[in-house]
Coordinates of C-alpha atoms in Angstrom, one line a residue:
M1 CA 35.5 32.1 -38.9
T2 CA 32.1 30.6 -38.2
R3 CA 32.3 31.5 -34.5
F4 CA 33.3 35.1 -35.4
L5 CA 30.1 35.5 -37.8
L6 CA 27.9 34.1 -34.8
L7 CA 29.5 36.7 -32.5
C8 CA 28.7 39.2 -35.0
C9 CA 25.0 38.2 -35.5
L10 CA 24.7 38.0 -31.7
V11 CA 25.7 41.8 -31.1
L12 CA 23.3 42.7 -33.8
L13 CA 20.6 41.0 -32.0
V14 CA 21.4 42.6 -28.8
S15 CA 21.3 45.8 -30.4
I16 CA 18.1 45.6 -32.1
L17 CA 15.5 43.2 -30.3
P18 CA 15.6 45.1 -27.0
A19 CA 14.7 48.4 -28.8
H20 CA 11.9 46.4 -30.9
S21 CA 10.8 45.0 -27.7
S22 CA 10.4 48.2 -25.9
A23 CA 8.8 49.8 -28.9
S24 CA 6.3 47.0 -29.3
S25 CA 5.2 47.1 -25.7
S26 CA 3.7 50.6 -26.3
R27 CA 1.5 49.4 -29.0
H28 CA 0.5 46.0 -27.7
H29 CA -0.3 44.4 -24.2
A30 CA 2.4 43.3 -22.1
P31 CA 3.6 39.8 -22.7
R32 CA 2.2 37.2 -20.3
F33 CA 4.8 36.3 -17.8
P34 CA 4.1 33.9 -15.0
T35 CA 2.7 35.7 -12.0
S36 CA 2.4 35.0 -8.3
N37 CA -0.9 33.3 -9.0
N38 CA 0.6 31.0 -11.8
P39 CA 2.0 27.9 -10.3
L40 CA 4.5 27.9 -13.0
R41 CA 6.2 31.2 -11.8
I42 CA 9.9 30.7 -11.3
S43 CA 11.7 33.9 -10.3
G44 CA 14.4 34.8 -12.3
T45 CA 14.4 31.9 -14.7
Y46 CA 11.9 32.6 -17.4
R47 CA 13.8 33.9 -20.7
R48 CA 12.6 35.5 -23.9
P49 CA 13.0 33.8 -27.3
W50 CA 15.7 36.1 -28.2
T51 CA 17.5 35.6 -24.8
R52 CA 17.3 31.8 -25.2
L53 CA 18.9 32.5 -28.8
R54 CA 21.6 34.7 -27.4
D55 CA 22.6 32.1 -24.6
S56 CA 22.7 29.3 -27.1
V57 CA 25.1 31.3 -29.3
I58 CA 27.5 32.1 -26.5
E59 CA 27.3 28.5 -25.1
Y60 CA 28.3 27.4 -28.7
V61 CA 30.9 29.9 -29.4
F62 CA 32.9 29.6 -26.2
G63 CA 32.1 25.9 -25.6
I64 CA 30.0 26.6 -22.5
P65 CA 27.7 23.5 -21.4
P66 CA 24.2 24.5 -21.3
K67 CA 22.9 25.5 -17.9
E68 CA 20.4 22.8 -16.4
Q69 CA 17.1 24.6 -16.3
P70 CA 15.4 24.7 -12.8
V71 CA 11.8 23.5 -12.5
Y72 CA 9.3 24.6 -10.2
R73 CA 8.8 22.3 -7.1
P74 CA 6.6 23.5 -4.4
E75 CA 7.9 23.4 -0.9
G76 CA 7.8 19.9 0.5
A77 CA 7.5 18.1 -2.8
R78 CA 9.1 15.0 -3.0
K79 CA 12.6 14.9 -4.9
A80 CA 11.9 11.3 -5.7
N81 CA 9.3 11.9 -8.3
A82 CA 10.5 12.3 -11.8
G83 CA 9.6 15.4 -13.8
P84 CA 8.3 18.6 -12.6
A85 CA 6.4 18.7 -9.7
R86 CA 2.6 19.7 -10.0
A87 CA 0.7 22.0 -7.8
P88 CA -2.4 20.4 -6.1
P89 CA -5.8 21.7 -7.4
S90 CA -7.8 23.8 -5.4
N91 CA -10.4 21.2 -4.5
L92 CA -7.4 18.9 -2.9
R93 CA -6.0 21.8 -1.2
A94 CA -9.2 23.1 0.4
R95 CA -10.1 19.3 1.7
Y96 CA -6.4 18.5 2.8
G97 CA -4.7 21.7 3.1
G98 CA -5.1 22.3 6.7
D99 CA -4.2 18.6 7.7
V100 CA -0.9 17.1 8.9
V101 CA 0.3 13.6 10.0
L102 CA 2.1 13.5 13.2
R103 CA 4.1 10.7 15.0
F104 CA 3.8 10.4 18.7
N105 CA 6.5 8.4 20.2
I106 CA 4.8 6.1 23.1
S107 CA 6.8 5.0 26.2
N108 CA 4.5 3.6 28.8
Y109 CA 1.1 2.4 29.4
D110 CA -0.6 5.7 30.7
E111 CA 0.5 7.6 27.6
A112 CA -1.0 4.9 25.4
K113 CA -4.2 5.0 27.3
S114 CA -4.6 8.8 27.3
L115 CA -3.7 8.9 23.5
A116 CA -6.3 6.3 22.6
E117 CA -9.0 8.1 24.7
A118 CA -8.1 11.7 23.2
T119 CA -8.4 10.2 19.6
D120 CA -11.7 8.6 20.6
V121 CA -13.0 11.9 21.9
L122 CA -11.8 14.0 18.9
F123 CA -12.7 11.4 16.2
L124 CA -9.1 11.3 14.8
D125 CA -7.7 9.2 11.9
V126 CA -5.0 6.8 13.2
W127 CA -2.9 5.8 10.5
E128 CA -0.7 3.2 12.0
F129 CA 0.9 2.3 15.3
N130 CA 3.3 -0.3 16.7
D131 CA 4.9 -0.8 20.1
E132 CA 7.0 2.6 19.8
W133 CA 4.7 5.0 17.8
V134 CA 1.4 6.2 16.9
D135 CA 0.8 7.9 13.6
I136 CA -2.2 10.3 13.6
R137 CA -3.8 12.6 10.9
L138 CA -5.4 15.5 12.3
S139 CA -6.2 19.3 11.4
K140 CA -3.6 21.8 12.5
D141 CA -6.5 23.6 14.6
V142 CA -7.3 20.5 16.5
L143 CA -3.6 19.9 17.5
P144 CA -4.1 22.4 20.7
S145 CA -7.1 20.4 21.8
L146 CA -5.4 17.0 21.4
L147 CA -2.3 18.5 23.5
G148 CA -4.6 19.6 26.0
L149 CA -6.0 16.0 26.6
L150 CA -2.7 14.4 26.9
P151 CA 0.0 14.1 29.6
I152 CA 2.8 16.6 29.5
S153 CA 5.3 13.8 28.6
L154 CA 3.5 13.7 25.2
H155 CA 3.4 17.3 24.5
N156 CA 6.9 17.3 22.8
S157 CA 7.1 13.7 21.8
H158 CA 5.7 14.1 18.4
T159 CA 7.2 15.0 15.1
P160 CA 5.4 15.7 11.6
L161 CA 5.8 13.3 9.1
M162 CA 3.8 15.1 6.4
H163 CA 4.0 19.1 6.3
D164 CA 1.8 19.2 3.1
L165 CA -0.7 16.4 2.9
A166 CA -2.5 17.9 0.0
L167 CA 0.6 17.6 -2.3
A168 CA 1.5 14.4 -1.0
I169 CA -2.2 13.2 -2.0
Y170 CA -1.9 14.9 -5.3
E171 CA 1.4 13.2 -6.2
S172 CA 0.1 9.8 -5.4
Y173 CA -2.3 10.0 -8.4
P174 CA -1.1 9.3 -12.0
S175 CA -0.1 12.6 -13.8
S176 CA -3.2 12.2 -16.2
S177 CA -5.8 12.2 -13.2
F178 CA -5.9 15.9 -13.0
P179 CA -5.5 18.5 -15.7
A180 CA -1.8 19.9 -15.4
P181 CA -1.0 23.4 -15.8
L182 CA 0.7 24.7 -18.9
P183 CA 4.3 23.7 -18.7
I184 CA 7.3 26.0 -19.4
P185 CA 8.2 25.8 -23.3
N186 CA 11.2 23.6 -23.9
S187 CA 14.2 25.7 -24.2
Q188 CA 15.4 23.7 -27.2
T189 CA 12.3 23.0 -29.0
G190 CA 9.7 25.1 -27.9
S191 CA 7.3 22.2 -27.2
S192 CA 4.8 22.6 -24.6
H193 CA 3.3 19.0 -24.9
S194 CA 2.6 17.5 -21.4
F195 CA 4.4 14.5 -20.2
T196 CA 2.0 11.6 -19.3
P197 CA 2.4 8.0 -18.7
A198 CA 1.5 7.1 -22.0
L199 CA 4.6 8.7 -23.3
R200 CA 7.1 7.0 -20.8
T201 CA 9.4 4.5 -21.8
S202 CA 10.8 1.9 -19.2
T203 CA 12.4 -1.7 -19.0
H204 CA 9.2 -2.5 -17.0
N205 CA 5.7 -3.0 -17.8
L206 CA 4.1 0.4 -18.2
F207 CA 1.0 -0.6 -16.1
F208 CA 3.3 -0.5 -12.9
Q209 CA 4.7 3.0 -13.9
D210 CA 1.7 4.4 -12.0
F211 CA -1.2 3.3 -9.5
Q212 CA -4.1 2.3 -11.7
P213 CA -7.8 2.7 -11.0
L214 CA -10.3 0.0 -11.2
S215 CA -11.4 1.0 -14.7
V216 CA -7.8 0.0 -15.9
I217 CA -7.4 -2.9 -13.6
W218 CA -10.4 -4.8 -14.8
P219 CA -9.5 -4.8 -18.6
W220 CA -6.0 -5.5 -17.8
L221 CA -7.0 -8.8 -15.9
R222 CA -9.0 -9.7 -18.8
L223 CA -6.2 -9.3 -21.4
L224 CA -3.9 -11.4 -19.1
S225 CA -6.5 -14.1 -19.1
S226 CA -6.9 -14.0 -22.7
L227 CA -3.3 -14.0 -23.6
F228 CA -2.2 -16.8 -21.2
P229 CA -5.3 -19.2 -21.4
T230 CA -3.0 -22.3 -20.4
H231 CA -2.5 -21.1 -16.9
V232 CA -4.6 -18.0 -16.3
Q233 CA -8.3 -18.2 -15.3
L234 CA -10.2 -14.8 -14.5
S235 CA -13.3 -15.0 -12.3
S236 CA -15.1 -13.3 -9.5
V237 CA -15.8 -14.2 -5.8
G238 CA -19.0 -12.4 -6.0
L239 CA -20.5 -8.7 -6.0
S240 CA -19.7 -5.9 -3.7
Y241 CA -22.1 -3.7 -1.7
E242 CA -22.6 -1.3 -4.6
G243 CA -22.6 -4.2 -7.2
R244 CA -19.2 -4.1 -8.6
E245 CA -17.3 -7.6 -9.2
I246 CA -14.7 -8.6 -6.7
P247 CA -11.9 -9.9 -9.5
C248 CA -10.5 -13.4 -8.7
I249 CA -7.5 -14.8 -10.9
R250 CA -6.3 -18.3 -10.8
L251 CA -2.8 -19.3 -11.9
G252 CA -1.6 -22.9 -12.1
V253 CA -1.0 -25.7 -14.6
H254 CA -3.3 -28.4 -14.2
P255 CA -2.7 -32.2 -15.5
T256 CA -4.3 -33.0 -18.7
N257 CA -4.6 -36.8 -18.4
S258 CA -8.2 -37.4 -17.6
Q259 CA -7.5 -40.7 -16.3
L260 CA -6.1 -39.4 -13.4
P261 CA -8.1 -39.1 -10.4
S262 CA -9.3 -35.7 -9.6
S263 CA -8.1 -34.0 -6.3
P264 CA -8.1 -30.8 -4.5
R265 CA -5.0 -28.5 -5.7
D266 CA -2.8 -27.2 -3.0
T267 CA -3.6 -23.3 -3.3
I268 CA -2.0 -20.1 -2.0
L269 CA -4.4 -17.4 -1.8
I270 CA -3.2 -13.9 -2.0
T271 CA -5.5 -10.9 -1.0
G272 CA -5.0 -7.1 -1.4
G273 CA -7.1 -3.9 -1.3
S274 CA -9.1 -4.8 1.9
H275 CA -8.6 -1.2 3.2
A276 CA -9.4 1.2 0.3
R277 CA -6.4 3.8 0.8
E278 CA -3.8 1.0 0.9
W279 CA -3.1 1.5 -2.9
I280 CA 0.4 -0.3 -2.6
S281 CA -1.4 -3.5 -1.7
V282 CA -3.4 -3.5 -4.9
S283 CA -0.5 -2.9 -7.0
T284 CA 1.6 -5.3 -5.3
A285 CA -0.8 -8.1 -5.8
N286 CA -1.0 -7.4 -9.3
Y287 CA 2.7 -7.3 -9.9
V288 CA 3.4 -10.6 -8.4
L289 CA 0.7 -12.3 -10.4
Y290 CA 1.9 -10.6 -13.6
T291 CA 5.5 -11.7 -12.8
L292 CA 4.2 -15.3 -12.1
I293 CA 2.2 -15.4 -15.2
T294 CA 5.1 -14.2 -17.5
S295 CA 7.8 -16.2 -15.6
Y296 CA 5.9 -19.5 -16.5
G297 CA 8.0 -21.5 -19.1
K298 CA 11.1 -19.2 -18.5
D299 CA 11.9 -19.6 -15.0
P300 CA 12.3 -23.3 -13.8
V301 CA 11.5 -22.6 -10.2
I302 CA 8.2 -20.6 -11.1
T303 CA 7.3 -23.4 -13.8
K304 CA 7.6 -26.0 -11.1
L305 CA 5.5 -23.8 -8.7
L306 CA 2.8 -23.3 -11.0
S307 CA 2.7 -27.0 -11.7
N308 CA 2.4 -28.0 -8.3
F309 CA 0.3 -25.1 -6.9
D310 CA -2.7 -23.1 -7.8
F311 CA -2.1 -19.2 -6.9
V312 CA -5.4 -17.4 -6.3
F313 CA -5.2 -13.6 -6.2
V314 CA -8.0 -11.5 -5.1
P315 CA -6.0 -8.0 -5.6
I316 CA -9.0 -5.8 -5.0
L317 CA -11.2 -7.1 -2.2
N318 CA -12.9 -3.6 -1.6
P319 CA -13.7 -2.3 -5.0
D320 CA -16.3 0.1 -3.9
G321 CA -13.8 1.7 -1.2
Y322 CA -11.0 1.7 -3.8
E323 CA -13.1 3.5 -6.5
Y324 CA -14.1 6.2 -3.9
T325 CA -10.6 6.8 -3.2
W326 CA -10.2 7.9 -7.0
G327 CA -13.1 10.0 -7.1
G328 CA -14.0 11.0 -3.5
D329 CA -11.7 10.8 -0.5
R330 CA -8.2 9.5 -1.2
L331 CA -7.7 8.5 2.3
W332 CA -10.9 6.4 2.6
R333 CA -10.4 3.1 4.7
K334 CA -13.7 1.0 4.9
N335 CA -16.1 -0.3 2.3
R336 CA -19.1 1.9 1.1
Q337 CA -21.8 0.1 2.8
Q338 CA -24.6 2.0 4.5
T339 CA -24.6 1.8 8.4
S340 CA -27.3 2.8 10.9
V341 CA -25.8 6.5 10.9
R342 CA -26.7 7.8 7.6
F343 CA -23.8 10.1 7.2
C344 CA -21.4 7.4 8.5
R345 CA -20.6 4.8 5.7
G346 CA -18.5 1.9 5.7
I347 CA -17.3 -1.1 7.5
D348 CA -13.9 -2.3 8.1
L349 CA -13.4 -5.5 6.1
D350 CA -10.7 -6.6 8.2
R351 CA -12.7 -6.5 11.6
S352 CA -15.8 -7.9 10.3
W353 CA -14.7 -11.8 10.1
S354 CA -16.6 -14.2 12.4
F355 CA -13.7 -15.8 14.3
E356 CA -13.3 -13.8 17.5
W357 CA -15.3 -11.0 16.3
D358 CA -15.0 -8.1 18.4
G359 CA -17.7 -5.5 17.1
E360 CA -18.9 -4.4 20.4
A361 CA -15.9 -2.3 20.9
S362 CA -17.1 -0.1 18.0
A363 CA -20.6 -0.9 17.7
G364 CA -22.1 2.5 18.9
N365 CA -19.7 4.1 16.7
P366 CA -20.3 3.6 12.8
C367 CA -18.0 6.5 12.2
S368 CA -15.0 4.6 13.7
E369 CA -12.4 3.8 11.0
S370 CA -12.3 0.4 12.5
F371 CA -16.3 -0.2 12.7
A372 CA -16.7 -3.8 12.4
G373 CA -20.5 -3.9 11.6
E374 CA -23.5 -4.7 13.6
S375 CA -22.4 -8.6 13.5
A376 CA -19.9 -10.8 12.4
F377 CA -19.8 -10.9 8.5
D378 CA -21.9 -7.8 8.1
A379 CA -19.5 -6.6 5.7
I380 CA -20.7 -7.8 2.3
E381 CA -17.3 -8.2 0.6
S382 CA -16.0 -10.2 3.7
T383 CA -18.9 -12.4 3.3
R384 CA -18.1 -12.9 -0.3
L385 CA -14.8 -14.1 0.1
A386 CA -15.6 -16.3 3.2
D387 CA -18.4 -18.1 1.0
W388 CA -16.2 -18.5 -1.8
A389 CA -13.3 -20.0 0.3
R390 CA -15.8 -22.4 1.9
N391 CA -17.3 -23.3 -1.5
E392 CA -13.7 -24.0 -2.9
T393 CA -12.9 -26.3 0.1
F394 CA -16.3 -28.2 0.2
S395 CA -16.4 -28.8 -3.7
G396 CA -12.9 -30.3 -3.7
T397 CA -11.5 -27.6 -5.8
S398 CA -8.8 -26.4 -3.6
N399 CA -6.8 -27.2 -0.4
F400 CA -5.6 -23.8 1.0
V401 CA -2.2 -24.4 2.2
A402 CA -1.2 -20.7 2.6
F403 CA -2.6 -17.3 3.0
L404 CA -1.0 -13.9 2.5
D405 CA -3.1 -10.6 3.2
L406 CA -1.4 -7.7 1.7
H407 CA -1.7 -4.4 3.8
S408 CA 0.3 -1.2 4.4
Y409 CA 2.2 0.2 6.1
S410 CA 4.9 -0.5 8.7
Q411 CA 7.1 -3.3 6.9
Q412 CA 6.0 -6.2 9.0
V413 CA 5.5 -9.9 8.7
L414 CA 2.8 -10.7 11.1
Y415 CA 1.4 -14.0 11.7
P416 CA -1.8 -15.4 13.9
F417 CA -3.2 -14.8 16.4
S418 CA -4.6 -11.0 16.0
Y419 CA -7.4 -11.2 18.6
N420 CA -5.3 -12.0 21.6
C421 CA -1.7 -12.1 22.5
A422 CA -2.4 -14.7 25.2
A423 CA -3.7 -17.3 22.6
K424 CA -0.7 -19.3 21.1
P425 CA -1.5 -20.7 17.7
P426 CA -0.8 -24.4 17.1
G427 CA 2.4 -24.8 14.9
L428 CA 3.9 -21.4 16.2
E429 CA 7.5 -22.5 15.6
N430 CA 6.4 -23.3 11.8
L431 CA 4.9 -20.1 11.5
E432 CA 7.9 -18.0 12.7
E433 CA 10.5 -20.3 10.7
L434 CA 8.7 -19.3 7.8
A435 CA 8.1 -15.6 8.8
I436 CA 11.9 -15.4 9.1
G437 CA 12.4 -16.9 5.7
L438 CA 10.0 -14.6 4.0
A439 CA 11.5 -11.4 5.9
K440 CA 15.1 -12.8 4.7
A441 CA 14.0 -13.3 1.1
I442 CA 12.9 -9.7 1.0
R443 CA 16.0 -8.3 2.6
L444 CA 18.1 -10.3 0.0
E445 CA 16.0 -8.7 -2.8
T446 CA 16.0 -5.1 -1.9
G447 CA 17.8 -4.7 1.3
E448 CA 14.6 -3.7 3.0
F449 CA 14.0 -4.8 6.6
Y450 CA 10.8 -6.3 7.7
S451 CA 10.3 -7.1 11.3
I452 CA 8.3 -10.3 12.3
T453 CA 5.9 -10.5 15.2
S454 CA 2.4 -11.7 16.1
A455 CA -0.4 -9.6 14.4
C456 CA -1.7 -9.0 18.1
R457 CA 1.6 -7.2 18.6
G458 CA 1.5 -5.1 15.6
G459 CA -0.2 -2.5 17.6
V460 CA 0.8 -2.4 21.2
V461 CA 2.9 -0.4 23.6
P462 CA 5.0 -1.5 26.7
S463 CA 3.1 -1.0 29.8
G464 CA 3.7 -1.3 33.6
L465 CA 7.4 0.1 33.6
P466 CA 8.5 2.2 36.6
K467 CA 8.4 6.0 36.1
D468 CA 12.1 6.1 35.9
Q469 CA 12.2 3.5 33.1
T470 CA 9.6 4.9 30.9
K471 CA 12.1 5.8 28.2
K472 CA 13.5 2.3 28.0
K473 CA 12.2 -0.6 26.4
P474 CA 11.5 -3.6 28.6
K475 CA 13.4 -6.6 28.5
S476 CA 12.0 -9.6 27.2
G477 CA 9.2 -11.0 29.7
A478 CA 9.7 -8.2 31.9
G479 CA 6.8 -5.9 33.1
R480 CA 3.1 -6.6 32.7
S481 CA 1.2 -7.7 29.8
M482 CA 1.2 -5.8 26.4
P483 CA -2.4 -4.2 26.1
A484 CA -3.5 -3.8 22.4
M485 CA -4.4 -0.3 21.4
E486 CA -7.2 -1.6 19.2
S487 CA -9.4 -4.7 19.0
G488 CA -7.6 -7.4 16.7
G489 CA -10.7 -9.5 16.7
G490 CA -12.4 -10.6 13.5
S491 CA -9.4 -10.4 11.3
A492 CA -9.3 -12.2 8.0
L493 CA -5.7 -13.8 9.1
D494 CA -7.2 -15.4 12.3
W495 CA -10.3 -16.6 10.3
F496 CA -8.2 -18.4 7.6
Y497 CA -5.9 -19.9 10.0
A498 CA -8.7 -21.2 12.5
R499 CA -11.7 -21.7 10.3
Q500 CA -10.1 -22.7 7.0
N501 CA -7.2 -24.6 8.6
V502 CA -4.6 -22.8 6.4
R503 CA -1.4 -23.9 8.2
Y504 CA 0.7 -20.8 7.0
A505 CA -1.3 -17.7 7.2
Y506 CA 0.4 -14.3 7.3
Q507 CA -0.4 -10.4 7.0
L508 CA 2.2 -8.6 5.2
K509 CA 2.4 -4.8 5.8
L510 CA 4.3 -3.4 3.0
R511 CA 6.3 -0.1 2.6
D512 CA 7.2 2.2 4.2
Q513 CA 7.7 2.9 7.9
G514 CA 6.0 6.3 8.0
S515 CA 7.7 8.9 5.7
Y516 CA 4.7 8.6 3.2
G517 CA 2.4 6.1 4.9
F518 CA -0.6 5.4 2.6
L519 CA 0.5 8.0 0.0
L520 CA 3.6 6.0 -1.2
P521 CA 5.3 7.6 -4.3
R522 CA 4.8 5.5 -7.5
E523 CA 8.7 5.0 -7.6
H524 CA 8.1 2.3 -4.9
I525 CA 5.4 0.3 -6.9
I526 CA 8.1 -2.0 -8.7
P527 CA 10.6 -2.3 -5.7
T528 CA 7.7 -3.4 -3.3
G529 CA 6.4 -5.7 -5.8
R530 CA 10.0 -7.3 -6.3
E531 CA 10.0 -7.8 -2.5
V532 CA 6.9 -9.6 -2.2
F533 CA 7.4 -11.6 -5.2
A534 CA 10.6 -12.8 -3.7
A535 CA 8.7 -13.6 -0.6
V536 CA 6.0 -15.6 -2.6
K537 CA 8.7 -17.5 -4.6
Y538 CA 10.4 -18.5 -1.0
L539 CA 7.0 -19.7 0.4
G540 CA 6.2 -21.8 -2.7
D541 CA 9.8 -23.2 -2.4
F542 CA 9.3 -23.6 1.2
L543 CA 6.0 -25.6 0.8
M544 CA 7.6 -28.0 -1.7
G545 CA 9.9 -29.0 1.0
N546 CA 13.1 -27.0 -0.2
K547 CA 13.0 -24.6 2.8
G548 CA 13.1 -21.8 0.3
I549 CA 16.2 -23.1 -1.6
E550 CA 14.9 -24.5 -4.8
N551 CA 17.4 -27.0 -6.2
T552 CA 16.3 -27.8 -9.7
H553 CA 17.8 -30.8 -11.8
G554 CA 18.3 -29.8 -15.3
K555 CA 17.0 -26.7 -17.3
D556 CA 13.5 -27.7 -17.2
G557 CA 13.4 -27.6 -13.5
G558 CA 12.6 -31.2 -13.2
G559 CA 13.4 -33.6 -10.4
E560 CA 11.3 -35.2 -7.7
R561 CA 9.3 -33.0 -5.4
K562 CA 10.5 -33.6 -1.9
Q563 CA 7.5 -34.5 0.3
E564 CA 6.8 -32.9 3.6
R565 CA 5.9 -34.8 6.6
P566 CA 2.3 -35.6 7.1
L567 CA 0.5 -33.0 8.9
K568 CA -0.4 -33.9 12.7
A569 CA -4.0 -33.8 13.5
E570 CA -3.8 -30.8 15.7
E571 CA -2.0 -28.8 13.0
R572 CA -4.7 -29.7 10.3
A573 CA -7.7 -28.8 12.4
P574 CA -6.2 -26.8 15.3
F575 CA -9.5 -25.2 16.4
T576 CA -12.9 -26.9 17.5
F577 CA -14.9 -23.9 18.2
N578 CA -18.5 -23.5 17.3
E579 CA -18.8 -20.6 14.9
P580 CA -19.5 -17.8 15.9
D581 CA -17.8 -18.3 19.2
L582 CA -17.4 -14.8 20.4
E583 CA -16.8 -15.4 24.2
K584 CA -13.3 -14.1 25.2
E585 CA -11.3 -13.8 28.1
S586 CA -11.0 -10.5 29.8
P587 CA -8.4 -8.6 28.4
P588 CA -5.2 -7.4 30.6
F589 CA -6.1 -4.1 32.4
G590 CA -9.8 -4.2 31.8
G591 CA -10.0 -3.7 28.1
R592 CA -8.4 -2.6 24.6
F593 CA -7.7 0.8 23.6
D594 CA -9.3 1.6 20.0
L595 CA -7.4 4.3 18.4
R596 CA -9.6 4.3 15.3
R597 CA -13.0 4.7 16.9

């Protein structure tokens, strides 16, 4: 009976409301439907209030499940993002709308050389490269000029990674960073409230539901230090070029017995944010430190690690550049230091360290993305961290036993040396052993594969192959030397390994392998954090002598710590160069190819 009455009401509404609507349209302005200029326009999906009522009655009377309402999603938007996609504002569209990111597949030395020279001539932004491909960001209008400078073999060997760079950039920001367009009213409640991060619920900390700006990260770090004063200490390694504090947070449980002799604490240093646009390195460093802090006293392994080691995090080594990516250029890489060319600011922090500094390669071009400065340690932020590390060592506060430098992208575990593949680091077998364990820990946690190689081979291409074998990978040891496509000198990785005698030093290049590049969606924040946390946990276990497999005794994680063998003299102090020692062997084939100049 109820359904019959509802059906009668429906017939009455259908007979009355259309006439009322047509009559009212002659007396009033037409209702504001979405137009082609409105980003919320969805052809054939907008429904008047009485239409929604009619559909609801029909669904109730006949037991039809309600239809899922389509939402607007611009072409090329990521399906992984929760909620309706947002159209980028006009300023982002104007700045990045004509840009694309292309991947060039490299097969021989001549192709690498020509591509390096072309990117140098055209001042292109090289995102990433390895022994098989090179990712380049460029304007669509520049593509014909680039292809004109390349051999025919490269004309058809490129594929687009991002068709809509402006949209990808826009979606990397939190939803509250830009004013959102008016949403379509909810069909059930008529609500038009925007969905912001503050309204989200999750089993994880809300801090990691989005990438966070510097103005949020600093108060968050202060909060952690105040909530966990027993094992968290917040400080700074110094001021950046523009006067911002470079945050430094130390985790560790120190003995309270004042009668025990004071000795340097074994310390694991983890840094992120050297390159401003690599947001995932910042969020990952914060995720790992947060998980370590909150796991103390709950996880026996973590409790034991914090009792035996200090973990020092510098999550944002480049605060000026990071801040600029939020209010200026999302794809900015360097710091914001003034150079000799007024309109070309910034120094690459990971090329300005003193060990094997190779700044001559880019000295004449401050506009280069890998500009190393006019001299070693020209970059203020690199100098601050180096001075802090030296002071920690000389004062007897810290004994650095491991160093992890977080970057993106390409999913690699890189070990020294970066400056030259011909130089073999002392303790290479130990470096490779631990690198394999780190990659395995990551794979067991999330299933993601991280390759393992020397840092000098993270950006090289095979060379010296016969023409009929240019599409084949060379066998191990076959062919000539592998020329680096940009200078790897002056890296933090090499400096900590060689100058600070850090036995286990690695650079982790995080997700992904090019689908999003530096514009990783927020959905990857927590999985990437889990990966690196698993690697850090393995690292600590390895350093305790458990080879990454902690065997705790009892619920409190007690048990004697297995002592490692004493370090050999050549492993503790493998280098005796006088700093700065900038003399190098002549590279193979007469030079390196800098793709970021």
